[in-house]
């Protein structure tokens, strides 16, 4: 069963594993050669940190069963530690996934705020994701200026709000990664255009997922707001909605989904 990690690991390593958690961390042996530490949400250990074992605690099972001791032969027992390689492949670790949501069109109003969020992104492990926001320099107007703004955002921020963007063409790129496991998501992109007229700002609220059971009810809500520079006294402020599904398929068969 699991026991306190301090039986095997040194004080500094145990403190990193515990982080700000109120209880001491537990460890267990999953095999004769593998020690597993149970991490918590507040753990402070990261790739690149050093894991050190207590000297004179771990020895080969065959040596111990024959009555051997560390005092009799110190070379048979554990000493020192190792560094968690930040680039070492995590064979059994799941990859986080990034998902973007927001408008694809904004009006020509200079002060309009563009809001994008990545709340649908999924992480692995107990530690919050890190969000790496940027724009594609070759497909975005004023890319350098916008990237400077994005680079100043908090790394754990799943939401960006950009007011008064210069230009009219933007391709946002997002990658999320787990600071605990060192794994990264695939790069996802989101294209936004500034229209040449006072079109309403439109967003769709619904589940942050790209798959859904055909037999289950899927509820989506469209929201639209008049552009800030809309002159209601001159133009009709009525907003009409028209819905259309873009090539949905049944994933089990690959066939087009034709249900209502």
Coordinates of N, CA and C in Angstrom, one line a residue:
X1 N 0.8 -1.2 0.0 CA 0.0 0.0 0.0 C 0.8 1.3 0.0
X2 N 0.2 2.4 -0.1 CA 0.9 3.7 -0.1 C 1.3 4.1 1.3
X3 N 2.5 4.7 1.3 CA 3.0 5.2 2.6 C 3.6 6.6 2.3
X4 N 4.1 7.2 3.4 CA 4.6 8.6 3.2 C 5.9 8.5 2.3
X5 N 6.0 9.5 1.4 CA 7.2 9.5 0.5 C 8.5 9.7 1.2
X6 N 8.4 10.3 2.4 CA 9.6 10.7 3.2 C 10.4 9.4 3.7
X7 N 9.8 8.3 3.6 CA 10.5 7.0 3.9 C 11.6 6.7 2.9
X8 N 11.4 7.2 1.7 CA 12.3 6.9 0.6 C 13.0 8.2 0.0
X9 N 12.2 9.3 -0.1 CA 12.7 10.5 -0.8 C 13.2 11.5 0.2
X10 N 14.2 12.3 -0.2 CA 14.7 13.3 0.7 C 13.7 14.5 1.0
X11 N 14.1 15.3 2.0 CA 13.2 16.4 2.4 C 12.8 17.4 1.3
X12 N 13.8 17.8 0.5 CA 13.6 18.7 -0.5 C 12.6 18.2 -1.6
X13 N 12.8 16.9 -2.0 CA 11.9 16.3 -3.0 C 10.5 16.2 -2.4
X14 N 10.3 15.8 -1.2 CA 9.0 15.6 -0.6 C 8.3 17.0 -0.6
X15 N 9.1 18.1 -0.3 CA 8.5 19.4 -0.2 C 8.0 19.8 -1.6
X16 N 8.7 19.5 -2.6 CA 8.3 19.8 -4.0 C 7.0 19.1 -4.4
X17 N 6.9 17.8 -4.0 CA 5.8 17.0 -4.3 C 4.5 17.5 -3.6
X18 N 4.7 17.9 -2.3 CA 3.6 18.3 -1.5 C 3.1 19.7 -1.9
X19 N 4.1 20.6 -2.3 CA 3.7 22.0 -2.7 C 2.9 22.7 -1.6
X20 N 1.8 23.3 -1.9 CA 1.0 24.0 -0.9 C -0.1 23.1 -0.3
X21 N -0.1 21.8 -0.6 CA -1.1 20.9 -0.1 C -0.9 20.7 1.4
X22 N -2.0 20.5 2.2 CA -2.0 20.4 3.6 C -1.5 19.1 4.1
X23 N -1.5 18.1 3.3 CA -1.2 16.7 3.8 C 0.1 16.3 3.1
X24 N 0.9 15.4 3.8 CA 2.1 14.9 3.3 C 1.8 14.0 2.1
X25 N 2.7 14.0 1.1 CA 2.4 13.1 -0.1 C 2.7 11.6 0.2
X26 N 1.9 10.8 -0.5 CA 2.1 9.4 -0.4 C 2.8 8.8 -1.6
X27 N 3.5 7.7 -1.4 CA 4.2 7.0 -2.5 C 3.9 5.5 -2.3
X28 N 4.1 4.8 -3.4 CA 4.0 3.3 -3.4 C 4.8 2.7 -4.5
X29 N 5.2 1.5 -4.3 CA 5.9 0.7 -5.3 C 5.0 0.0 -6.2
X30 N 5.0 0.3 -7.5 CA 4.1 -0.4 -8.4 C 4.8 -1.7 -8.9
X31 N 6.1 -1.8 -8.7 CA 6.9 -2.9 -9.1 C 8.2 -2.9 -8.2
X32 N 9.1 -3.9 -8.4 CA 10.3 -3.9 -7.6 C 11.2 -2.8 -7.9
X33 N 11.0 -2.1 -9.0 CA 11.9 -1.0 -9.5 C 11.3 0.3 -9.7
X34 N 9.9 0.4 -9.5 CA 9.2 1.6 -9.9 C 8.5 2.2 -8.6
X35 N 8.9 3.4 -8.2 CA 8.2 4.1 -7.1 C 7.3 5.2 -7.7
X36 N 6.0 5.1 -7.3 CA 5.0 6.1 -7.8 C 4.7 7.1 -6.7
X37 N 4.8 8.4 -7.0 CA 4.3 9.4 -6.1 C 3.0 9.9 -6.5
X38 N 2.1 10.0 -5.5 CA 0.7 10.5 -5.8 C 0.7 12.0 -5.7
X39 N 0.5 12.7 -6.9 CA 0.6 14.1 -6.9 C -0.8 14.7 -6.7
X40 N -0.7 16.0 -6.2 CA -2.0 16.7 -5.9 C -2.1 18.0 -6.7
X41 N -3.2 18.6 -6.6 CA -3.4 19.9 -7.4 C -2.4 20.9 -7.1
X42 N -1.8 21.0 -5.9 CA -0.9 22.0 -5.5 C 0.5 21.6 -5.6
X43 N 0.8 20.5 -6.2 CA 2.2 20.0 -6.3 C 3.1 21.1 -7.0
X44 N 4.3 21.2 -6.5 CA 5.3 22.2 -7.1 C 6.3 21.5 -8.0
X45 N 6.4 20.2 -8.0 CA 7.4 19.6 -8.8 C 7.1 19.7 -10.3
X46 N 8.2 19.9 -11.1 CA 8.0 20.1 -12.5 C 9.2 19.4 -13.3
X47 N 9.0 19.2 -14.6 CA 10.2 18.7 -15.4 C 11.3 19.6 -15.2
X48 N 12.5 19.1 -15.0 CA 13.7 19.9 -14.8 C 14.1 19.9 -13.3
X49 N 13.2 19.5 -12.4 CA 13.5 19.4 -11.0 C 14.3 18.1 -10.7
X50 N 14.9 18.1 -9.5 CA 15.7 16.9 -9.1 C 14.9 16.1 -8.1
X51 N 14.8 14.8 -8.3 CA 14.3 13.8 -7.4 C 15.4 13.1 -6.7
X52 N 15.5 13.2 -5.4 CA 16.6 12.6 -4.7 C 16.1 11.6 -3.6
X53 N 16.8 10.5 -3.5 CA 16.4 9.5 -2.5 C 17.3 9.6 -1.3
X54 N 16.8 9.1 -0.2 CA 17.6 9.1 1.0 C 18.7 8.0 0.8
X55 N 19.8 8.4 1.4 CA 20.9 7.4 1.3 C 20.7 6.3 2.3
X56 N 21.1 5.1 1.9 CA 21.0 3.9 2.8 C 19.6 3.4 3.0
X57 N 18.6 3.7 2.1 CA 17.3 3.2 2.3 C 16.9 2.1 1.2
X58 N 17.3 2.3 0.0 CA 16.9 1.4 -1.1 C 18.1 0.5 -1.4
X59 N 17.8 -0.8 -1.5 CA 18.8 -1.8 -1.8 C 18.2 -2.9 -2.7
X60 N 19.0 -3.6 -3.4 CA 18.4 -4.8 -4.2 C 17.7 -5.8 -3.3
X61 N 16.5 -6.3 -3.8 CA 15.7 -7.2 -3.0 C 16.5 -8.5 -2.7
X62 N 17.3 -9.0 -3.6 CA 18.0 -10.2 -3.4 C 19.1 -10.0 -2.3
X63 N 19.7 -8.8 -2.3 CA 20.7 -8.5 -1.3 C 20.1 -8.4 0.1
X64 N 18.9 -7.7 0.1 CA 18.2 -7.5 1.4 C 17.7 -8.9 2.0
X65 N 17.2 -9.7 1.1 CA 16.7 -11.0 1.5 C 17.7 -12.0 2.0
X66 N 19.0 -11.7 1.6 CA 20.1 -12.6 2.1 C 20.7 -12.0 3.4
X67 N 20.1 -11.0 3.9 CA 20.6 -10.4 5.2 C 21.5 -9.3 5.0
X68 N 21.7 -8.8 3.8 CA 22.6 -7.7 3.6 C 22.1 -6.4 4.2
X69 N 23.0 -5.5 4.5 CA 22.7 -4.2 5.1 C 23.5 -3.1 4.4
X70 N 23.0 -1.9 4.5 CA 23.8 -0.8 3.9 C 25.1 -0.6 4.7
X71 N 25.1 -0.8 6.0 CA 26.3 -0.7 6.8 C 27.4 -1.7 6.3
X72 N 26.9 -2.9 6.0 CA 27.9 -3.9 5.5 C 28.5 -3.6 4.2
X73 N 27.7 -3.0 3.3 CA 28.2 -2.7 1.9 C 27.4 -1.5 1.4
X74 N 27.9 -0.3 1.7 CA 27.2 0.9 1.3 C 27.0 1.0 -0.3
X75 N 27.9 0.4 -1.0 CA 27.7 0.5 -2.5 C 26.5 -0.2 -3.0
X76 N 25.9 -1.1 -2.2 CA 24.7 -1.8 -2.6 C 23.4 -0.9 -2.4
X77 N 23.5 0.2 -1.7 CA 22.4 1.0 -1.3 C 22.3 2.3 -2.1
X78 N 21.1 2.9 -2.1 CA 20.8 4.1 -2.9 C 21.6 5.3 -2.3
X79 N 21.9 6.2 -3.3 CA 22.6 7.4 -2.9 C 22.4 8.4 -4.0
X80 N 22.0 9.7 -3.7 CA 21.9 10.7 -4.7 C 20.6 10.8 -5.3
X81 N 20.5 11.4 -6.5 CA 19.2 11.6 -7.2 C 19.4 11.8 -8.7
X82 N 18.3 12.1 -9.3 CA 18.4 12.4 -10.7 C 17.5 13.5 -11.1
X83 N 17.7 14.1 -12.3 CA 16.9 15.3 -12.7 C 15.8 14.8 -13.7
X84 N 14.6 15.3 -13.5 CA 13.5 15.0 -14.3 C 13.8 15.7 -15.7
X85 N 14.0 14.9 -16.7 CA 14.3 15.5 -18.0 C 13.1 16.1 -18.6
X86 N 13.2 17.4 -18.9 CA 12.0 18.2 -19.4 C 11.7 17.7 -20.8
X87 N 12.6 17.1 -21.5 CA 12.4 16.7 -22.9 C 12.2 15.2 -23.0
X88 N 12.2 14.5 -21.9 CA 12.0 13.1 -22.0 C 10.6 12.7 -22.3
X89 N 10.4 11.8 -23.3 CA 9.1 11.5 -23.8 C 8.3 10.8 -22.6
X90 N 7.1 11.2 -22.5 CA 6.2 10.7 -21.5 C 5.3 9.6 -22.2
X91 N 5.7 8.4 -22.2 CA 5.1 7.4 -23.0 C 3.6 7.1 -22.6
X92 N 3.3 7.2 -21.3 CA 2.0 6.9 -20.8 C 1.2 8.1 -20.5
X93 N 1.6 9.3 -20.9 CA 0.9 10.5 -20.6 C 0.0 10.9 -21.7
X94 N -1.2 11.3 -21.3 CA -2.2 11.7 -22.3 C -1.8 13.1 -22.8
X95 N -2.1 13.4 -24.0 CA -1.8 14.7 -24.6 C -3.0 15.7 -24.3
X96 N -2.7 16.9 -23.8 CA -3.8 17.9 -23.7 C -4.4 18.3 -25.0
X97 N -5.6 18.8 -25.0 CA -6.2 19.3 -26.3 C -6.6 20.7 -26.1
X98 N -6.3 21.5 -27.2 CA -6.7 22.9 -27.2 C -8.0 23.1 -28.0
X99 N -8.9 24.0 -27.5 CA -10.1 24.3 -28.3 C -10.4 25.8 -28.1
X100 N -10.7 26.4 -29.3 CA -10.9 27.8 -29.3 C -12.4 28.1 -29.6
X101 N -12.9 29.2 -29.0 CA -14.3 29.6 -29.3 C -14.3 31.1 -29.3
X102 N -15.2 31.7 -30.2 CA -15.3 33.1 -30.3 C -15.9 33.5 -31.7
X103 N -16.0 34.8 -31.9 CA -16.6 35.2 -33.2 C -15.5 35.0 -34.3
X104 N -16.0 34.9 -35.5 CA -15.1 34.9 -36.7 C -15.2 36.2 -37.5
X105 N -16.2 37.0 -37.1 CA -16.3 38.3 -37.8 C -16.5 39.4 -36.7
X106 N -15.8 40.5 -36.9 CA -16.1 41.7 -36.0 C -16.4 42.9 -36.9
X107 N -17.1 43.8 -36.4 CA -17.5 45.0 -37.2 C -16.3 45.9 -37.5
X108 N -16.5 46.9 -38.3 CA -15.5 47.9 -38.6 C -15.4 48.9 -37.5
X109 N -16.2 48.9 -36.5 CA -16.1 49.8 -35.4 C -14.7 49.8 -34.7
X110 N -14.0 50.9 -34.7 CA -12.6 50.9 -34.2 C -12.5 50.4 -32.7
X111 N -13.5 50.6 -31.9 CA -13.3 50.3 -30.5 C -13.9 48.9 -30.1
X112 N -14.3 48.1 -31.1 CA -14.9 46.8 -30.8 C -14.0 45.9 -30.1
X113 N -14.4 45.2 -29.1 CA -13.6 44.2 -28.3 C -13.8 42.8 -28.9
X114 N -12.7 42.2 -29.3 CA -12.7 40.8 -29.7 C -12.4 39.9 -28.5
X115 N -13.3 39.0 -28.2 CA -13.1 38.1 -27.1 C -13.0 36.6 -27.6
X116 N -11.9 36.0 -27.3 CA -11.7 34.6 -27.6 C -11.5 33.8 -26.3
X117 N -12.0 32.6 -26.2 CA -11.7 31.8 -25.0 C -11.4 30.4 -25.4
X118 N -10.6 29.7 -24.5 CA -10.2 28.4 -24.6 C -10.7 27.5 -23.5
X119 N -11.9 27.8 -23.0 CA -12.4 27.1 -21.8 C -12.7 25.6 -22.1
X120 N -12.9 25.3 -23.4 CA -13.1 23.9 -23.8 C -11.9 23.1 -23.9
X121 N -10.7 23.7 -23.7 CA -9.4 22.9 -23.7 C -9.4 21.9 -22.5
X122 N -8.8 20.8 -22.8 CA -8.7 19.7 -21.8 C -7.3 19.4 -21.4
X123 N -7.0 19.4 -20.1 CA -5.7 19.1 -19.6 C -5.5 17.7 -19.1
X124 N -4.4 17.4 -18.6 CA -4.1 16.1 -18.0 C -3.4 16.3 -16.7
X125 N -3.7 15.6 -15.7 CA -3.1 15.8 -14.4 C -3.8 16.9 -13.6
X126 N -3.3 17.2 -12.4 CA -4.0 18.1 -11.5 C -3.6 19.5 -11.6
X127 N -2.6 19.8 -12.4 CA -2.1 21.2 -12.5 C -2.7 21.9 -13.7
X128 N -3.1 23.2 -13.5 CA -3.8 24.0 -14.5 C -2.9 24.1 -15.8
X129 N -3.6 24.2 -16.9 CA -2.9 24.3 -18.2 C -2.2 25.6 -18.4
X130 N -1.2 25.6 -19.2 CA -0.6 26.9 -19.6 C -1.0 27.1 -21.1
X131 N -1.5 28.4 -21.3 CA -2.0 28.8 -22.6 C -1.0 29.6 -23.4
X132 N -0.6 29.2 -24.6 CA 0.3 29.9 -25.4 C -0.4 30.6 -26.6
X133 N -0.7 31.8 -26.4 CA -1.5 32.6 -27.5 C -0.5 33.3 -28.4
X134 N -0.8 33.3 -29.7 CA -0.1 34.2 -30.6 C -0.9 34.2 -31.9
X135 N -0.5 35.1 -32.8 CA -1.1 35.1 -34.2 C -0.1 34.7 -35.2
X136 N -0.6 34.2 -36.3 CA 0.3 33.8 -37.5 C 0.8 35.1 -38.1
X137 N 2.1 35.2 -38.1 CA 2.8 36.5 -38.6 C 2.5 36.7 -40.1
X138 N 2.4 35.6 -40.9 CA 2.3 35.7 -42.3 C 0.8 36.0 -42.7
X139 N -0.2 35.8 -41.8 CA -1.6 35.9 -42.2 C -2.3 36.9 -41.3
X140 N -1.6 37.7 -40.6 CA -2.3 38.6 -39.6 C -1.8 40.0 -39.8
X141 N -2.7 40.9 -39.9 CA -2.3 42.3 -40.0 C -1.7 42.8 -38.6
X142 N -0.7 43.6 -38.7 CA 0.0 44.1 -37.4 C 0.3 43.0 -36.5
X143 N 0.8 41.8 -37.0 CA 1.1 40.7 -36.2 C 2.1 40.9 -35.0
X144 N 3.1 41.7 -35.3 CA 4.1 41.9 -34.3 C 3.5 42.7 -33.1
X145 N 2.7 43.7 -33.4 CA 2.0 44.4 -32.3 C 1.1 43.6 -31.5
X146 N 0.3 42.7 -32.2 CA -0.7 41.9 -31.5 C 0.0 40.8 -30.7
X147 N 1.1 40.3 -31.2 CA 1.8 39.2 -30.5 C 2.5 39.8 -29.2
X148 N 2.9 41.1 -29.2 CA 3.4 41.7 -28.0 C 2.3 41.8 -26.9
X149 N 1.1 42.0 -27.4 CA 0.0 42.1 -26.4 C -0.3 40.7 -25.8
X150 N -0.3 39.7 -26.7 CA -0.6 38.3 -26.3 C 0.5 37.8 -25.4
X151 N 1.7 38.2 -25.7 CA 2.8 37.7 -24.8 C 2.8 38.2 -23.4
X152 N 2.1 39.3 -23.2 CA 2.0 39.9 -21.9 C 0.9 39.3 -21.1
X153 N 0.1 38.5 -21.6 CA -1.0 37.9 -20.9 C -0.5 36.9 -19.8
X154 N -1.3 36.7 -18.7 CA -0.9 35.6 -17.8 C -0.9 34.3 -18.5
X155 N 0.1 33.4 -18.2 CA 0.2 32.2 -18.9 C -0.9 31.2 -18.6
X156 N -1.6 31.4 -17.5 CA -2.7 30.5 -17.1 C -4.1 31.1 -17.6
X157 N -4.1 32.1 -18.4 CA -5.3 32.7 -18.9 C -5.9 32.0 -20.1
X158 N -7.2 31.4 -19.9 CA -7.8 30.8 -21.1 C -8.6 31.8 -21.9
X159 N -8.5 33.1 -21.6 CA -9.4 34.0 -22.3 C -8.6 35.3 -22.7
X160 N -8.9 35.8 -23.9 CA -8.2 37.0 -24.3 C -9.3 38.0 -24.7
X161 N -9.1 39.3 -24.4 CA -10.0 40.3 -24.8 C -9.1 41.4 -25.4
X162 N -9.4 41.7 -26.7 CA -8.5 42.7 -27.4 C -9.4 43.8 -28.0
X163 N -9.1 45.0 -27.5 CA -9.9 46.1 -28.0 C -9.1 47.0 -29.0
X164 N -9.9 47.5 -30.0 CA -9.2 48.4 -30.9 C -8.1 47.8 -31.8
X165 N -8.4 46.5 -32.2 CA -7.3 45.9 -33.0 C -7.1 46.6 -34.3
X166 N -5.9 46.8 -34.7 CA -5.6 47.4 -36.0 C -5.7 46.3 -37.1
X167 N -6.0 46.7 -38.3 CA -6.0 45.8 -39.4 C -7.4 45.2 -39.6
X168 N -7.5 44.1 -40.4 CA -8.8 43.5 -40.7 C -8.7 42.0 -40.9
X169 N -7.5 41.4 -40.9 CA -7.3 40.0 -41.0 C -6.5 39.4 -39.9
X170 N -7.0 38.4 -39.2 CA -6.3 37.9 -38.0 C -6.4 36.4 -38.0
X171 N -5.3 35.7 -37.8 CA -5.3 34.2 -37.6 C -4.6 33.9 -36.2
X172 N -5.5 33.6 -35.2 CA -5.0 33.3 -33.9 C -4.5 31.9 -33.8
X173 N -3.4 31.6 -33.1 CA -2.9 30.3 -32.9 C -2.8 30.0 -31.3
X174 N -3.2 28.8 -31.0 CA -3.2 28.5 -29.6 C -2.6 27.0 -29.4
X175 N -1.7 26.9 -28.4 CA -1.3 25.6 -28.0 C -1.3 25.6 -26.4
X176 N -1.8 24.5 -25.9 CA -1.8 24.4 -24.4 C -0.9 23.3 -24.0
X177 N -0.3 23.4 -22.8 CA 0.5 22.3 -22.4 C 0.5 22.2 -20.9
X178 N 0.8 21.0 -20.4 CA 0.7 20.6 -19.0 C 2.1 20.9 -18.4
X179 N 2.2 21.8 -17.5 CA 3.5 22.1 -16.9 C 4.0 21.0 -16.0
X180 N 3.1 20.1 -15.6 CA 3.5 19.0 -14.7 C 4.1 17.9 -15.5
X181 N 3.5 17.5 -16.6 CA 3.9 16.4 -17.4 C 4.8 16.8 -18.6
X182 N 4.8 18.1 -19.0 CA 5.6 18.6 -20.1 C 5.0 18.2 -21.4
X183 N 3.7 17.7 -21.5 CA 3.1 17.4 -22.7 C 2.4 18.6 -23.3
X184 N 2.3 18.7 -24.7 CA 1.7 19.8 -25.3 C 0.6 19.3 -26.3
X185 N -0.3 20.2 -26.6 CA -1.4 19.9 -27.5 C -1.0 20.2 -28.9
X186 N -1.8 19.8 -29.8 CA -1.6 20.2 -31.2 C -1.9 21.7 -31.3
X187 N -1.4 22.3 -32.3 CA -1.6 23.8 -32.5 C -3.0 23.9 -33.2
X188 N -3.8 24.8 -32.7 CA -5.1 25.1 -33.3 C -5.1 26.5 -33.7
X189 N -5.9 26.8 -34.7 CA -6.0 28.2 -35.2 C -7.5 28.7 -35.3
X190 N -7.6 30.0 -35.3 CA -9.0 30.6 -35.3 C -8.8 31.9 -36.1
X191 N -9.6 31.9 -37.3 CA -9.5 33.1 -38.2 C -10.6 34.1 -37.9
X192 N -10.3 35.3 -37.8 CA -11.2 36.4 -37.6 C -11.0 37.5 -38.6
X193 N -12.1 38.0 -39.2 CA -12.1 39.1 -40.1 C -12.8 40.3 -39.6
X194 N -12.3 41.5 -40.0 CA -13.1 42.7 -39.7 C -13.8 43.0 -41.0
X195 N -15.2 43.2 -40.8 CA -16.0 43.5 -42.0 C -15.9 44.9 -42.4
X196 N -16.4 45.2 -43.6 CA -16.3 46.6 -44.1 C -17.6 47.4 -43.7
X197 N -18.5 46.8 -43.0 CA -19.7 47.5 -42.6 C -20.0 47.3 -41.1
X198 N -21.1 47.8 -40.7 CA -21.5 47.7 -39.3 C -22.3 46.5 -39.0
X199 N -21.7 45.3 -39.3 CA -22.4 44.0 -39.0 C -22.5 43.7 -37.5
X200 N -23.5 43.0 -37.1 CA -23.6 42.7 -35.7 C -22.5 41.8 -35.2
X201 N -22.2 41.8 -34.0 CA -21.2 40.9 -33.4 C -22.0 39.6 -33.0
X202 N -21.6 38.4 -33.4 CA -22.4 37.2 -33.3 C -21.5 36.2 -32.5
X203 N -22.2 35.5 -31.6 CA -21.5 34.4 -30.9 C -22.5 33.2 -30.7
X204 N -22.0 32.0 -30.6 CA -22.9 30.8 -30.4 C -22.5 30.2 -29.1
X205 N -23.4 30.1 -28.2 CA -23.2 29.4 -26.9 C -23.7 28.0 -26.9
X206 N -22.8 27.1 -26.5 CA -23.2 25.7 -26.5 C -22.1 24.8 -25.9
X207 N -22.2 23.5 -25.9 CA -21.2 22.6 -25.4 C -19.8 22.8 -26.1
X208 N -18.7 22.8 -25.3 CA -17.4 22.9 -25.9 C -17.0 21.5 -26.4
X209 N -17.6 21.0 -27.5 CA -17.3 19.7 -28.0 C -17.6 19.7 -29.5
X210 N -16.8 18.9 -30.2 CA -17.0 18.7 -31.6 C -17.8 17.5 -32.0
X211 N -18.1 16.6 -31.0 CA -18.8 15.4 -31.2 C -20.0 15.4 -30.3
X212 N -21.1 14.7 -30.8 CA -22.3 14.7 -30.0 C -23.2 13.5 -30.4
X213 N -23.8 12.8 -29.5 CA -24.7 11.7 -29.8 C -25.9 12.1 -30.6
X214 N -26.2 11.5 -31.8 CA -27.3 12.0 -32.5 C -28.7 11.8 -31.8
X215 N -28.7 10.9 -30.9 CA -30.0 10.6 -30.1 C -30.2 11.6 -29.0
X216 N -29.1 12.4 -28.6 CA -29.2 13.3 -27.5 C -29.6 14.7 -28.0
X217 N -30.3 15.5 -27.1 CA -30.6 16.8 -27.5 C -29.4 17.8 -27.4
X218 N -29.2 18.5 -28.4 CA -28.1 19.5 -28.5 C -28.7 20.9 -28.5
X219 N -28.4 21.7 -27.5 CA -29.0 23.0 -27.4 C -27.9 24.0 -27.7
X220 N -28.1 24.9 -28.7 CA -27.2 26.0 -29.0 C -28.0 27.3 -29.0
X221 N -27.4 28.3 -28.5 CA -28.0 29.6 -28.4 C -27.2 30.7 -29.2
X222 N -27.8 31.3 -30.1 CA -27.1 32.4 -30.8 C -27.3 33.7 -30.2
X223 N -26.3 34.5 -30.0 CA -26.4 35.8 -29.5 C -25.8 36.9 -30.4
X224 N -26.5 37.9 -30.6 CA -26.0 39.0 -31.5 C -26.2 40.3 -30.9
X225 N -25.2 41.2 -31.0 CA -25.3 42.6 -30.5 C -24.9 43.5 -31.6
X226 N -25.7 44.6 -31.7 CA -25.4 45.7 -32.7 C -24.0 46.2 -32.4
X227 N -23.4 46.5 -33.5 CA -22.1 47.1 -33.5 C -22.2 48.5 -32.7
X228 N -21.1 48.8 -32.0 CA -21.1 50.0 -31.1 C -21.4 51.3 -32.0
X229 N -20.9 51.2 -33.2 CA -21.0 52.4 -34.0 C -22.3 52.4 -34.9
X230 N -23.2 51.5 -34.6 CA -24.4 51.3 -35.4 C -25.3 52.6 -35.2
X231 N -25.8 53.1 -36.2 CA -26.7 54.3 -36.1 C -28.1 53.8 -36.3
X232 N -28.8 53.5 -35.1 CA -30.1 52.9 -35.2 C -31.1 53.9 -35.8
X233 N -30.8 55.2 -35.7 CA -31.8 56.2 -36.3 C -31.8 56.1 -37.8
X234 N -30.7 55.6 -38.4 CA -30.6 55.6 -39.8 C -30.9 54.2 -40.4
X235 N -30.4 53.1 -39.7 CA -30.6 51.8 -40.2 C -31.5 50.9 -39.2
X236 N -32.2 50.0 -39.8 CA -33.1 49.1 -39.0 C -32.3 48.3 -38.1
X237 N -32.5 48.3 -36.8 CA -31.7 47.6 -35.8 C -32.1 46.1 -35.6
X238 N -33.1 45.7 -36.4 CA -33.6 44.3 -36.3 C -32.6 43.3 -36.7
X239 N -32.3 42.2 -36.0 CA -31.4 41.2 -36.3 C -32.1 39.9 -36.6
X240 N -31.9 39.3 -37.7 CA -32.5 38.0 -38.1 C -31.4 36.9 -38.0
X241 N -31.9 35.7 -37.5 CA -30.9 34.6 -37.4 C -31.3 33.6 -38.5
X242 N -30.2 33.0 -39.1 CA -30.4 31.9 -40.0 C -29.4 30.8 -39.7
X243 N -29.8 29.6 -39.4 CA -28.9 28.5 -38.9 C -28.6 27.6 -40.0
X244 N -27.4 27.0 -40.0 CA -27.0 26.0 -41.0 C -25.9 25.2 -40.4
X245 N -26.0 23.8 -40.5 CA -25.0 22.9 -40.0 C -24.0 22.7 -41.2
X246 N -22.7 22.8 -40.9 CA -21.7 22.6 -41.9 C -21.2 21.2 -41.9
X247 N -21.7 20.4 -42.8 CA -21.2 19.0 -43.1 C -21.0 18.2 -41.9
X248 N -22.1 18.0 -41.1 CA -21.9 17.1 -39.9 C -21.9 15.6 -40.4
X249 N -21.1 14.8 -39.7 CA -21.1 13.4 -40.1 C -21.3 12.5 -38.9
X250 N -21.7 11.3 -39.1 CA -21.8 10.3 -38.1 C -20.4 9.6 -37.9
X251 N -19.7 9.8 -36.8 CA -18.3 9.4 -36.7 C -18.1 7.9 -36.8
X252 N -19.1 7.1 -36.4 CA -19.0 5.7 -36.4 C -19.0 5.1 -37.9
X253 N -19.7 5.8 -38.8 CA -19.8 5.3 -40.1 C -19.2 6.3 -41.2
X254 N -19.0 7.5 -40.8 CA -18.5 8.5 -41.8 C -19.5 9.1 -42.7
X255 N -20.8 8.6 -42.5 CA -21.9 9.1 -43.4 C -22.4 10.5 -42.9
X256 N -22.9 11.2 -43.9 CA -23.4 12.5 -43.6 C -24.6 12.4 -42.7
X257 N -24.7 13.3 -41.7 CA -25.9 13.2 -40.8 C -27.0 14.1 -41.4
X258 N -28.2 13.5 -41.6 CA -29.2 14.2 -42.2 C -30.4 14.4 -41.3
X259 N -30.3 14.2 -40.1 CA -31.4 14.4 -39.1 C -31.7 15.8 -38.9
X260 N -32.9 16.1 -38.5 CA -33.3 17.5 -38.2 C -32.7 18.0 -36.9

